[in-house]
Amino acid sequence: MTRDDPTPDDHDGEEPFPEGERDTDDGEADANDPGDTEDSDLPNESAVGDGLDIPDDSAAEETTNEASRPDHRPAAANSTDPTDPTDSDPFAVHSADELGSASDPSVDDGMASVTDPNPSPEGGESGGSSSQGLFDDLLSGDPIFENKDVLRPSYTPERLPHRNEQINNMATILVGALRGETPSNILIYGKTGTGKTASAKFVSNELETTSQKYDVPCEVEYINCEVTDTQYRVLAQLANTFIEANQRHVEERLDEVRALADRAETNPGALDGTEFETPEAVESRIEELETDLDEFEPVPMTGWPTDRVYATFFDAVDYRERVVVIMLDEIDKLVEKSGDDTLYNLSRMNSELDNSRVSIMGISNDLKFTEFLDPRVKSSLGEEEIVFPPYDATQLRDILAARATLAFVDDALSEDVIPLCAAFAAQEHGDARRALDLLRTAGELAERSQTDRVDEDHVREAQEKIEIDRVVEVVRTLPTQSKVVLFAVILLERKGAKNINTGEVYNIYRRLCDEIDADVLTQRRVTDLISELDMLGIVNAVVVSKGRYGRTKEMNLSVPIEDTEAVLTSDSRLGDIEDVKPFVQARFDN
Ligand code: ADP
Ligand code: MG
């Protein structure tokens, strides 16, 4: 449709983008085609397949190694000869020798000639059960990682350098729970990667182990509200956790009381000094406990009215005397998604509970969410506030160094790796998660490039890769309208436009909207969307004065164009747009 659009400058009838030109990937496609590699010109190419035509042994070995790559066929015979000149070939199986591996295909020689209808002169080249060498070269290098998991977000470190102050503050507030007092509610906030979750979990573990050690009834329940993000789910999860805890408690009690009943049958003195005066009292206690056990009913994941879920949770908590600390991580996500009802309900529980007490610890990446809270909830939740400031580069170095010792083999990191990771992450608002990601990714890149040492270049490459991954994720989750606006910017840049102004973007945007049947927003709204893209770091927009024509925004894409375009066109709506280039061209000639 757009192609036929009679825009004024279309009259020359020139097709600026003939079909063929759109396929710019030719070179790459060919590189993957085994038939198109240099090797295909070798006279022995056909010999590789049936192994019959090889005129000269030594030459054949070399050729075989080379030409067999596209097939993933290791030349097994090589691995048995330590003096083999082709040993440097990454596809040779020498690595299996180093590993003392039993999978060395050469040991299968006999088998191969039995199963192979077309045995090669060397024998064993295509042993039926032997590996094709896919993993051998990857295994061949010295390992870099001792334990990569240590660098993953799921790992809980035993020590948290530079968080003593925050951890001690939490402990000072929560210690009341171990004395049977109700601790103040706590609100923790700080940017992502400042150690909030790790510290909260650390404190929670300590609190629980100490409560067990001194046998004081204190329980900590951790909920990640990014996952559990509605009032129903939060209450249901809490209810079910406490129901399970109550069940365990009642079962233990039952065992004790039943054992006592048994002893009392043969020895009436067994009840002396217990809470029971008569065997009947013991029996009725057993019945009570059995009834309780029957009555515990877990909350289904959906379907109950919220009132009932709340009441069940309430009863489960109040079933016995204890102090309960509820940690709500990513609490802002809960409020954003489901409002502050949950927090309201939780924060006024204490006035109604008979046996137990509840204390809330909310953890948030930004403090703004408190603006959306009912003032009562806000003041209750914020009784105590603890701030987690960003780490600086020096602190990040300490954190990385501690992890690196566990994660990497000795000497795997060259000197500047940790400082560079720390410096990059310090720029990224002091994010320890980013620092660890960088270190892990740098290690993986080094591993892939088959060196045994991570160096500065790997870190830079990792930084780039992570940044692209971030952009991809941000772009992928943009609303459709923003995607269309961004697509317009990309199409203009593709045409070599610099300092693209809002008007140009808007014109392309409108036509793209037509194409995909989307509503066309006003230019003003599109300008807002551009500002949002600017804030996300996807475009860089500056306001420029055009003298008597007023002001406009001029922008450039600040992310890699290829990756961004690929994400956009993977959206089914945008992917459907065909022939975009011709009509961009048309626009441009205006
Ligand atoms: P937040 O919850 O503030 O976003 P996390 O607690 O999840 O941050 O921390 C992010 C990553 O950094 C985790 O892998 C965590 O183990 C690590 N980390 C954060 N602070 C420290 C620290 N002081 N010492 C060691 N590791 C830390
Ligand atoms: Mg967290």
PDB file of C-alpha atoms and ligand atoms in Angstrom, residues 196-198 222 329-330 363 365 433, ligand 2:
ATOM      1  CA  LYS A 196      19.302  -5.431  50.652  1.00  0.00           C
ATOM      2  CA  THR A 197      18.036  -8.910  49.897  1.00  0.00           C
ATOM      3  CA  ALA A 198      21.306 -10.567  50.801  1.00  0.00           C
ATOM      4  CA  TYR A 222      10.408 -14.048  53.592  1.00  0.00           C
ATOM      5  CA  ASP A 329      11.025  -7.885  49.590  1.00  0.00           C
ATOM      6  CA  GLU A 330      10.327  -5.689  46.553  1.00  0.00           C
ATOM      7  CA  ILE A 363      12.317  -3.775  51.359  1.00  0.00           C
ATOM      8  CA  ASN A 365      14.295  -0.209  45.543  1.00  0.00           C
ATOM      9  CA  ARG A 433      24.836  -7.474  41.104  1.00  0.00           C
TER      10      ARG A 433
HETATM   11 MG    MG B   2      16.664  -7.456  46.277  1.00  0.00          MG
END
